[in-house]
Amino acid sequence: FRILKKKKTCFVRAVDFYCINTGLSLFFPTACLGMDVTVSSYINALNGTTVRISCIFTSCYKIDLTQFNMTWTYQESVNHTEEKFMMYSRKKGMVPLRSEQFEDRVTFNGNLDRNDLSFTLSNVKLEDEGIYNCYVNNPPDRITGHGIIQLNVVTKLPPPRDSTIAVAIGASVGGALALLILSMVVIKCLRRHQKQELISEEKMEEEGKLEAEGVAEEGTK
């Protein structure tokens, strides 16, 4: 922080803090996280289709188109050299570069106002598989942002999951469980009914004995 011998007030503004109690002013500069690039680390694309490869960045500063610099490069693997195929031009904006591999299949699909540097690659080929690098430089931010995307090209999509078997198994298990619960309820009801009948019979038998004993006592008198 810096110590300034000025003003005699205390106030807070954003994350800057000024305070003068003894004729001193403390100033803490606004914090900034710096350049940050957000990409998808892995992208799968179906051969012959169009794929969108995105790159979005955040910076401490707004884009100054007179100093802004951005480049897309491609390399077959980490051991191969990088080939530029798109870059920012102060006169034309984001423009594809001449490339034997991509020809005219690369189109800018982002929005500089939203810090979106994405592009689309049409008619994807097996040879397009590899590493795509997104480099961003936004002065006066001194850090150059770098995003790395691994593009995998497949010849067919994985088969959709067949849910019929799962539904059938679930229905069977559910039905068996319901039948088991129903059986347990029925058995419990039968047992309760049998218990009640047994209690009734015992009660009737005891009442009969008491009645017989009463008759015998009257006869002896």
XYZ file of N, CA and C in Angstrom:
663
model
N 0.858 -1.187 0.000
C 0.000 0.000 0.000
C 0.885 1.225 0.000
N 0.242 2.363 -0.314
C 0.964 3.632 -0.322
C 0.431 4.509 0.804
N 1.293 5.345 1.408
C 0.898 6.283 2.468
C 0.875 7.679 1.881
N -0.292 8.315 1.950
C -0.450 9.654 1.389
C -0.771 10.638 2.506
N -0.105 11.763 2.527
C -0.347 12.794 3.547
C -1.308 13.826 2.992
N -2.571 13.395 2.826
C -3.582 14.286 2.265
C -4.930 13.994 2.917
N -5.835 14.915 2.791
C -7.230 14.792 3.205
C -7.373 14.391 4.669
N -8.580 14.621 5.214
C -8.862 14.271 6.598
C -10.247 13.643 6.702
N -10.483 12.704 5.830
C -11.779 12.032 5.808
C -11.562 10.540 5.747
N -12.609 9.786 6.126
C -12.580 8.334 6.046
C -13.766 7.866 5.224
N -13.533 7.040 4.227
C -14.647 6.477 3.463
C -14.171 5.222 2.747
N -15.169 4.411 2.343
C -14.887 3.160 1.627
C -15.487 3.263 0.240
N -14.724 2.893 -0.769
C -15.218 2.901 -2.144
C -14.763 1.606 -2.802
N -15.739 0.773 -3.230
C -15.424 -0.546 -3.791
C -14.527 -1.276 -2.819
N -13.346 -1.716 -3.271
C -12.419 -2.378 -2.352
C -11.225 -1.473 -2.043
N -11.300 -0.189 -2.458
C -10.273 0.778 -2.084
C -10.653 1.354 -0.726
N -9.701 1.532 0.158
C -9.996 1.991 1.519
C -9.106 3.175 1.868
N -9.750 4.269 2.267
C -9.022 5.456 2.691
C -9.391 5.755 4.148
N -8.414 6.119 4.954
C -8.718 6.470 6.340
C -7.651 7.418 6.876
N -8.100 8.556 7.395
C -7.175 9.527 7.980
C -7.605 9.806 9.408
N -6.790 9.371 10.351
C -7.026 9.698 11.751
C -5.911 10.595 12.277
N -4.733 10.390 11.728
C -3.572 11.150 12.215
C -2.907 11.901 11.071
N -3.724 12.268 10.058
C -3.165 12.998 8.935
C -2.576 12.084 7.877
N -2.810 10.731 8.011
C -2.272 9.788 7.033
C -3.414 9.155 6.263
N -3.140 8.740 5.037
C -4.138 8.075 4.200
C -3.555 6.763 3.704
N -4.281 5.668 3.948
C -3.841 4.349 3.493
C -4.635 3.978 2.254
N -3.935 3.515 1.223
C -4.602 3.159 -0.031
C -4.245 1.726 -0.380
N -5.298 0.866 -0.526
C -5.102 -0.508 -0.952
C -5.635 -0.638 -2.373
N -4.814 -0.988 -3.338
C -5.270 -1.057 -4.721
C -6.321 -2.137 -4.916
N -7.235 -1.895 -5.869
C -8.303 -2.844 -6.175
C -7.714 -4.173 -6.624
N -8.225 -5.276 -6.027
C -7.733 -6.613 -6.369
C -8.248 -7.035 -7.741
N -7.428 -7.792 -8.477
C -7.814 -8.317 -9.786
C -7.215 -9.699 -9.949
N -8.018 -10.627 -10.419
C -7.550 -12.003 -10.557
C -6.712 -12.212 -11.811
N -6.684 -11.265 -12.710
C -5.870 -11.383 -13.910
C -6.560 -12.157 -15.016
N -5.792 -12.498 -16.037
C -6.318 -13.201 -17.201
C -6.694 -14.639 -16.859
N -7.859 -15.044 -17.339
C -8.315 -16.415 -17.130
C -9.030 -16.878 -18.388
N -8.722 -18.093 -18.850
C -9.305 -18.643 -20.070
C -10.105 -19.888 -19.728
N -11.324 -19.962 -20.232
C -12.201 -21.106 -19.986
C -12.453 -21.866 -21.287
N -12.111 -23.155 -21.306
C -12.325 -24.012 -22.471
C -12.788 -25.388 -21.999
N -13.243 -26.201 -22.963
C -13.537 -27.616 -22.692
C -12.273 -28.406 -22.974
N -11.789 -29.127 -21.980
C -10.521 -29.842 -22.145
C -10.601 -30.916 -23.228
N -11.766 -31.586 -23.341
C -11.939 -32.648 -24.327
C -13.260 -32.447 -25.054
N -13.196 -32.596 -26.387
C -14.399 -32.486 -27.210
C -14.424 -33.672 -28.179
N -15.566 -34.346 -28.264
C -15.757 -35.425 -29.225
C -16.599 -34.912 -30.383
N -16.148 -35.158 -31.610
C -16.870 -34.710 -32.789
C -17.075 -35.891 -33.732
N -18.257 -35.960 -34.337
C -18.560 -37.034 -35.286
C -18.010 -36.673 -36.651
N -17.350 -37.609 -37.271
C -16.753 -37.398 -38.586
C -17.807 -36.926 -39.591
N -17.500 -35.805 -40.295
C -18.408 -35.284 -41.303
C -19.403 -34.253 -40.798
N -19.414 -33.971 -39.505
C -20.351 -32.998 -38.941
C -19.630 -31.672 -38.656
N -20.358 -30.745 -38.042
C -19.799 -29.443 -37.649
C -19.673 -29.383 -36.128
N -18.533 -28.927 -35.659
C -18.290 -28.850 -34.219
C -17.924 -27.416 -33.836
N -18.372 -26.996 -32.668
C -18.035 -25.670 -32.148
C -16.995 -25.830 -31.051
N -15.868 -25.150 -31.203
C -14.793 -25.187 -30.214
C -14.745 -23.809 -29.557
N -15.035 -23.785 -28.271
C -15.203 -22.508 -27.576
C -13.973 -22.119 -26.762
N -13.817 -20.811 -26.615
C -12.757 -20.243 -25.782
C -13.258 -18.892 -25.283
N -13.453 -18.775 -23.969
C -13.956 -17.549 -23.360
C -12.952 -17.083 -22.308
N -12.647 -15.802 -22.314
C -11.645 -15.307 -21.371
C -12.206 -14.185 -20.511
N -11.568 -13.989 -19.363
C -11.857 -12.846 -18.494
C -10.537 -12.123 -18.230
N -10.612 -10.796 -18.127
C -9.413 -9.990 -17.931
C -9.713 -8.844 -16.985
N -8.659 -8.268 -16.433
C -8.830 -7.115 -15.541
C -9.236 -5.866 -16.321
N -9.087 -5.915 -17.641
C -9.306 -4.715 -18.443
C -10.254 -5.009 -19.603
N -10.957 -3.975 -20.013
C -11.807 -4.087 -21.193
C -10.938 -4.215 -22.441
N -11.507 -4.820 -23.470
C -10.741 -5.028 -24.700
C -10.446 -3.693 -25.375
N -9.170 -3.433 -25.615
C -8.725 -2.299 -26.420
C -8.318 -2.874 -27.774
N -9.175 -2.701 -28.778
C -8.966 -3.343 -30.074
C -7.687 -2.887 -30.762
N -7.093 -1.788 -30.296
C -5.837 -1.333 -30.901
C -4.640 -2.115 -30.354
N -4.837 -2.804 -29.233
C -3.738 -3.567 -28.632
C -4.052 -5.051 -28.476
N -5.327 -5.398 -28.584
C -5.765 -6.778 -28.373
C -5.101 -7.731 -29.371
N -4.778 -8.920 -28.890
C -4.149 -9.920 -29.753
C -4.688 -11.301 -29.387
N -5.053 -12.064 -30.411
C -5.588 -13.398 -30.177
C -5.182 -14.312 -31.323
N -4.852 -15.578 -31.000
C -4.423 -16.539 -32.027
C -4.940 -17.931 -31.688
N -5.463 -18.611 -32.699
C -5.809 -20.029 -32.602
C -4.731 -20.831 -33.330
N -4.254 -21.902 -32.696
C -3.276 -22.770 -33.360
C -3.725 -24.231 -33.248
N -3.170 -25.046 -34.148
C -3.467 -26.486 -34.151
C -2.154 -27.252 -34.165
N -2.108 -28.349 -33.400
C -0.968 -29.247 -33.468
C -1.483 -30.684 -33.357
N -0.916 -31.524 -34.180
C -1.374 -32.919 -34.239
C -1.190 -33.620 -32.896
N -0.097 -33.330 -32.211
C 0.166 -33.881 -30.876
C 1.129 -32.931 -30.171
N 1.452 -33.227 -28.921
C 2.332 -32.352 -28.159
C 3.740 -32.320 -28.743
N 4.090 -33.315 -29.538
C 5.428 -33.385 -30.126
C 5.517 -32.675 -31.476
N 4.386 -32.175 -31.984
C 4.369 -31.493 -33.281
C 4.350 -29.981 -33.087
N 4.785 -29.260 -34.118
C 4.773 -27.801 -34.072
C 3.350 -27.281 -34.246
N 3.113 -26.068 -33.756
C 1.783 -25.464 -33.839
C 1.624 -24.708 -35.157
N 0.413 -24.821 -35.713
C 0.089 -24.142 -36.965
C -1.027 -23.132 -36.707
N -0.782 -21.854 -37.045
C -1.820 -20.837 -36.869
C -2.878 -20.999 -37.960
N -4.147 -20.930 -37.539
C -5.213 -21.012 -38.545
C -6.266 -19.916 -38.363
N -6.159 -19.121 -37.266
C -7.065 -17.985 -37.080
C -6.411 -16.992 -36.126
N -6.626 -15.688 -36.384
C -6.059 -14.668 -35.511
C -6.890 -13.392 -35.599
N -6.617 -12.474 -34.671
C -7.326 -11.205 -34.666
C -6.564 -10.186 -35.502
N -7.314 -9.483 -36.374
C -6.751 -8.413 -37.192
C -7.426 -7.100 -36.815
N -6.649 -6.053 -36.611
C -7.211 -4.760 -36.198
C -8.161 -4.214 -37.268
N -7.945 -4.565 -38.505
C -8.772 -4.049 -39.601
C -9.974 -4.948 -39.890
N -9.778 -6.281 -39.763
C -10.828 -7.217 -40.172
C -11.438 -7.996 -39.012
N -10.894 -7.825 -37.804
C -11.398 -8.606 -36.686
C -10.839 -10.022 -36.710
N -11.622 -10.991 -36.275
C -11.189 -12.382 -36.262
C -11.278 -12.951 -37.678
N -10.145 -13.375 -38.209
C -10.119 -13.875 -39.582
C -9.376 -15.214 -39.649
N -9.892 -16.169 -40.432
C -9.173 -17.429 -40.647
C -7.950 -17.191 -41.522
N -6.904 -17.967 -41.299
C -5.700 -17.876 -42.102
C -5.671 -19.012 -43.123
N -4.863 -18.850 -44.133
C -4.753 -19.901 -45.144
C -4.182 -21.167 -44.520
N -4.863 -22.263 -44.752
C -4.431 -23.527 -44.175
C -4.779 -24.665 -45.127
N -3.792 -25.467 -45.455
C -4.037 -26.599 -46.348
C -4.952 -27.622 -45.688
N -4.842 -27.730 -44.397
C -5.646 -28.724 -43.702
C -7.098 -28.288 -43.546
N -7.324 -27.056 -43.089
C -8.686 -26.612 -42.793
C -9.373 -25.941 -43.980
N -8.591 -25.439 -44.934
C -9.139 -24.765 -46.117
C -10.124 -23.673 -45.676
N -11.380 -23.766 -46.124
C -12.377 -22.752 -45.748
C -13.404 -23.314 -44.767
N -12.993 -24.276 -43.974
C -13.926 -24.946 -43.057
C -13.986 -24.277 -41.672
N -13.156 -23.264 -41.437
C -13.105 -22.581 -40.141
C -13.863 -21.258 -40.213
N -14.774 -21.028 -39.256
C -15.569 -19.798 -39.208
C -15.619 -19.277 -37.778
N -15.355 -17.974 -37.612
C -15.448 -17.378 -36.278
C -16.895 -17.395 -35.817
N -17.122 -17.870 -34.598
C -18.487 -18.042 -34.108
C -18.679 -17.412 -32.725
N -17.728 -16.546 -32.316
C -17.800 -15.934 -31.004
C -18.328 -14.514 -31.030
N -18.021 -13.773 -29.954
C -18.461 -12.396 -29.819
C -17.436 -11.662 -28.963
N -16.684 -10.762 -29.578
C -15.631 -10.051 -28.842
C -16.188 -9.201 -27.708
N -17.407 -8.683 -27.867
C -18.006 -7.872 -26.808
C -18.250 -8.692 -25.545
N -18.355 -10.004 -25.720
C -18.579 -10.907 -24.580
C -17.342 -11.749 -24.278
N -16.211 -11.359 -24.826
C -14.942 -12.074 -24.611
C -15.020 -13.528 -25.077
N -15.821 -13.754 -26.114
C -16.021 -15.105 -26.654
C -15.236 -15.235 -27.957
N -14.264 -16.149 -27.981
C -13.380 -16.313 -29.138
C -13.617 -17.652 -29.846
N -14.800 -18.201 -29.723
C -15.116 -19.523 -30.251
C -15.169 -19.527 -31.782
N -14.991 -20.726 -32.361
C -15.102 -20.890 -33.813
C -15.767 -22.230 -34.104
N -16.236 -22.392 -35.332
C -16.820 -23.655 -35.769
C -15.946 -24.274 -36.850
N -15.867 -25.590 -36.812
C -15.128 -26.352 -37.811
C -16.128 -27.259 -38.512
N -16.362 -27.020 -39.799
C -17.360 -27.788 -40.541
C -16.721 -28.979 -41.251
N -17.572 -29.948 -41.585
C -17.129 -31.160 -42.287
C -15.885 -31.754 -41.620
N -16.028 -32.050 -40.342
C -14.899 -32.553 -39.546
C -14.319 -33.822 -40.172
N -12.986 -33.875 -40.214
C -12.286 -35.030 -40.776
C -11.466 -35.716 -39.680
N -11.106 -36.962 -39.945
C -10.292 -37.690 -38.981
C -8.954 -36.996 -38.751
N -8.450 -36.322 -39.802
C -7.163 -35.632 -39.690
C -7.237 -34.393 -38.799
N -8.468 -33.941 -38.470
C -8.626 -32.752 -37.626
C -8.414 -33.072 -36.148
N -8.324 -34.337 -35.828
C -8.112 -34.714 -34.429
C -6.750 -34.200 -33.956
N -6.731 -33.654 -32.754
C -5.475 -33.121 -32.227
C -5.714 -32.079 -31.158
N -4.721 -31.206 -30.965
C -4.746 -30.198 -29.897
C -4.989 -28.817 -30.502
N -5.946 -28.086 -29.943
C -6.267 -26.730 -30.372
C -5.929 -25.770 -29.229
N -5.121 -24.758 -29.554
C -4.641 -23.799 -28.553
C -5.271 -22.433 -28.774
N -5.764 -21.860 -27.695
C -6.372 -20.528 -27.721
C -5.473 -19.583 -26.917
N -4.818 -18.643 -27.617
C -3.919 -17.680 -26.964
C -4.580 -16.305 -26.964
N -4.602 -15.643 -25.791
C -5.229 -14.326 -25.665
C -4.285 -13.371 -24.956
N -4.135 -12.186 -25.532
C -3.329 -11.135 -24.905
C -4.133 -9.843 -24.942
N -4.428 -9.301 -23.758
C -5.284 -8.122 -23.662
C -4.600 -7.035 -22.838
N -3.633 -6.293 -23.435
C -2.936 -5.231 -22.707
C -3.926 -4.204 -22.153
N -3.600 -3.584 -21.007
C -2.333 -3.669 -20.266
C -2.171 -4.912 -19.386
N -3.105 -5.868 -19.466
C -2.920 -7.125 -18.730
C -1.674 -7.809 -19.270
N -0.711 -8.092 -18.393
C 0.572 -8.628 -18.828
C 0.546 -10.133 -19.064
N -0.477 -10.803 -18.533
C -0.537 -12.262 -18.644
C -1.180 -12.659 -19.964
N -0.578 -13.604 -20.663
C -1.163 -14.162 -21.885
C -1.962 -15.397 -21.516
N -3.273 -15.348 -21.801
C -4.129 -16.483 -21.493
C -3.904 -17.607 -22.489
N -4.020 -18.859 -22.020
C -3.794 -20.023 -22.869
C -4.787 -21.123 -22.509
N -5.611 -21.487 -23.493
C -6.558 -22.589 -23.310
C -6.188 -23.737 -24.235
N -6.277 -24.973 -23.740
C -5.888 -26.162 -24.513
C -7.091 -27.089 -24.638
N -7.432 -27.455 -25.878
C -8.566 -28.344 -26.147
C -8.086 -29.553 -26.947
N -8.449 -30.733 -26.486
C -8.154 -31.956 -27.216
C -9.412 -32.367 -27.982
N -9.316 -32.360 -29.323
C -10.446 -32.754 -30.156
C -10.290 -34.208 -30.583
N -11.298 -35.015 -30.284
C -11.315 -36.413 -30.694
C -12.391 -36.601 -31.759
N -12.032 -37.187 -32.885
C -12.966 -37.409 -33.993
C -13.350 -38.879 -34.013
N -14.656 -39.148 -33.954
C -15.160 -40.520 -33.956
C -15.944 -40.771 -35.237
N -15.983 -42.033 -35.667
C -16.682 -42.395 -36.910
C -18.144 -42.723 -36.667
N -18.503 -43.013 -35.429
C -19.904 -43.269 -35.113
C -20.147 -42.981 -33.638
N -21.363 -42.572 -33.380
C -21.726 -42.273 -32.006
C -21.995 -43.566 -31.244
N -21.752 -43.596 -29.941
C -22.057 -44.800 -29.162
C -23.537 -45.110 -29.230
N -23.917 -46.394 -29.288
C -25.339 -46.756 -29.388
C -26.121 -46.258 -28.190
N -27.353 -45.818 -28.431
C -28.172 -45.347 -27.297
C -28.474 -46.489 -26.347
N -28.599 -46.169 -25.098
C -28.887 -47.181 -24.093
C -30.299 -47.718 -24.269
N -30.414 -49.070 -24.298
C -31.715 -49.710 -24.423
C -32.352 -49.791 -23.042
N -33.365 -48.977 -22.847
C -34.017 -48.929 -21.537
C -35.120 -49.971 -21.391
N -35.431 -50.734 -22.490
C -36.531 -51.709 -22.427
C -36.243 -52.784 -21.399
N -34.997 -53.306 -21.445
C -34.625 -54.374 -20.516
C -34.664 -53.863 -19.083
N -34.134 -52.659 -18.897
C -34.125 -52.092 -17.549
C -35.541 -51.898 -17.028
N -36.440 -51.437 -17.922
C -37.832 -51.236 -17.507
C -38.485 -52.570 -17.168
N -38.203 -53.605 -18.006
C -38.787 -54.924 -17.758
C -38.303 -55.494 -16.426
N -36.997 -55.372 -16.193
C -36.449 -55.876 -14.930
C -37.039 -55.118 -13.747
N -37.134 -53.798 -13.885
C -37.706 -52.993 -12.814
C -39.154 -53.369 -12.544
N -39.908 -53.597 -13.630
C -41.307 -53.978 -13.458
C -41.430 -55.339 -12.781
N -40.558 -56.281 -13.184
C -40.596 -57.621 -12.593
C -40.264 -57.559 -11.104
N -39.201 -56.835 -10.783
C -38.808 -56.713 -9.381
C -39.897 -56.019 -8.571
N -40.469 -54.965 -9.161
C -41.533 -54.249 -8.469
C -42.752 -55.120 -8.244
N -43.112 -55.912 -9.288
C -44.262 -56.814 -9.154
C -44.033 -57.874 -8.101
N -42.828 -58.466 -8.114
C -42.508 -59.490 -7.113
C -42.541 -58.917 -5.706
N -42.005 -57.705 -5.561
C -42.006 -57.061 -4.255
C -43.422 -56.775 -3.781
N -44.258 -56.282 -4.699
C -45.654 -56.005 -4.338
C -46.380 -57.287 -3.945
N -46.125 -58.381 -4.702
C -46.752 -59.669 -4.389
C -46.304 -60.182 -3.019
N -45.013 -59.991 -2.717
C -44.493 -60.430 -1.422
C -45.137 -59.648 -0.280
N -45.255 -58.347 -0.447
C -45.882 -57.523 0.583
C -47.343 -57.923 0.780
N -48.036 -58.146 -0.353
C -49.445 -58.555 -0.276
C -49.588 -59.883 0.444
N -48.687 -60.834 0.136
C -48.728 -62.149 0.793
C -48.511 -62.013 2.290
N -47.550 -61.164 2.676
C -47.285 -60.965 4.098
C -48.489 -60.355 4.804
N -49.160 -59.432 4.147
C -50.348 -58.813 4.744
C -51.458 -59.838 4.916
N -51.666 -60.675 3.868
C -52.712 -61.705 3.937
C -52.429 -62.695 5.056
N -51.160 -63.149 5.134
C -50.783 -64.104 6.190
C -50.992 -63.496 7.566
N -50.620 -62.235 7.714
C -50.800 -61.570 9.001
C -52.269 -61.470 9.372
N -53.119 -61.169 8.388
C -54.559 -61.073 8.643
C -55.132 -62.431 9.026
N -54.706 -63.495 8.325
C -55.192 -64.841 8.635
C -54.794 -65.247 10.047
N -53.532 -64.976 10.390
C -53.074 -65.320 11.736
C -53.869 -64.566 12.803
N -54.135 -63.294 12.544
C -54.899 -62.505 13.499
C -56.308 -63.060 13.630
N -56.894 -63.451 12.466
C -58.243 -63.997 12.485
C -58.279 -65.315 13.246
N -57.280 -66.179 12.997
C -57.205 -67.460 13.699
C -57.031 -67.250 15.201
N -56.219 -66.273 15.561
C -55.998 -65.990 16.978
C -57.287 -65.535 17.646
N -58.030 -64.689 16.943
C -59.287 -64.197 17.475
C -60.292 -65.346 17.642
N -60.342 -66.274 16.671
C -61.241 -67.420 16.766
C -60.854 -68.308 17.944
N -59.540 -68.527 18.128
C -59.074 -69.356 19.233
C -59.444 -68.732 20.578
N -59.288 -67.432 20.689
C -59.648 -66.745 21.927
C -61.147 -66.865 22.182
N -61.939 -66.745 21.108
C -63.390 -66.855 21.254
C -63.789 -68.249 21.713
N -63.166 -69.274 21.118
C -63.485 -70.646 21.509
C -63.107 -70.903 22.961
N -61.919 -70.439 23.366
C -61.500 -70.625 24.747
C -62.442 -69.913 25.702
N -62.876 -68.736 25.323
C -63.783 -67.979 26.167
C -65.123 -68.683 26.301
N -65.627 -69.220 25.179
C -66.905 -69.933 25.200
C -66.800 -71.202 26.044
N -65.649 -71.897 25.889
C -65.456 -73.136 26.658
C -65.419 -72.841 28.157
N -64.758 -71.768 28.536
C -64.671 -71.410 29.952
C -66.025 -70.992 30.489
N -66.762 -70.255 29.699
C -68.108 -69.864 30.123
C -68.991 -71.093 30.314
N -68.805 -72.114 29.422
C -69.586 -73.353 29.558
C -69.255 -74.088 30.841
N -67.970 -74.125 31.173
C -67.555 -74.778 32.409
C -68.146 -74.073 33.615
N -68.094 -72.756 33.625
C -68.638 -71.993 34.743
C -70.142 -72.216 34.884
N -70.830 -72.300 33.747
C -72.277 -72.527 33.780
C -72.597 -73.913 34.326
N -71.778 -74.930 33.926
C -71.991 -76.309 34.416
C -71.742 -76.383 35.904
N -70.698 -75.714 36.348
C -70.406 -75.708 37.788
C -71.532 -75.060 38.570
N -72.121 -74.030 38.024
C -73.221 -73.353 38.694
C -74.438 -74.263 38.816
N -74.727 -75.019 37.755
C -75.879 -75.943 37.770
C -75.653 -77.038 38.797
N -74.408 -77.555 38.868
C -74.089 -78.633 39.833
C -74.257 -78.143 41.251
N -73.876 -76.939 41.539
C -73.990 -76.398 42.893
C -75.453 -76.253 43.294
N -76.300 -75.836 42.341
C -77.723 -75.696 42.635
C -78.349 -77.073 42.933
N -77.856 -78.129 42.241
C -78.401 -79.482 42.451
C -78.072 -80.016 43.822
N -76.923 -79.717 44.353
C -76.511 -80.206 45.672
C -77.287 -79.541 46.774
N -77.740 -78.327 46.548
C -78.500 -77.610 47.539
C -79.885 -78.236 47.683
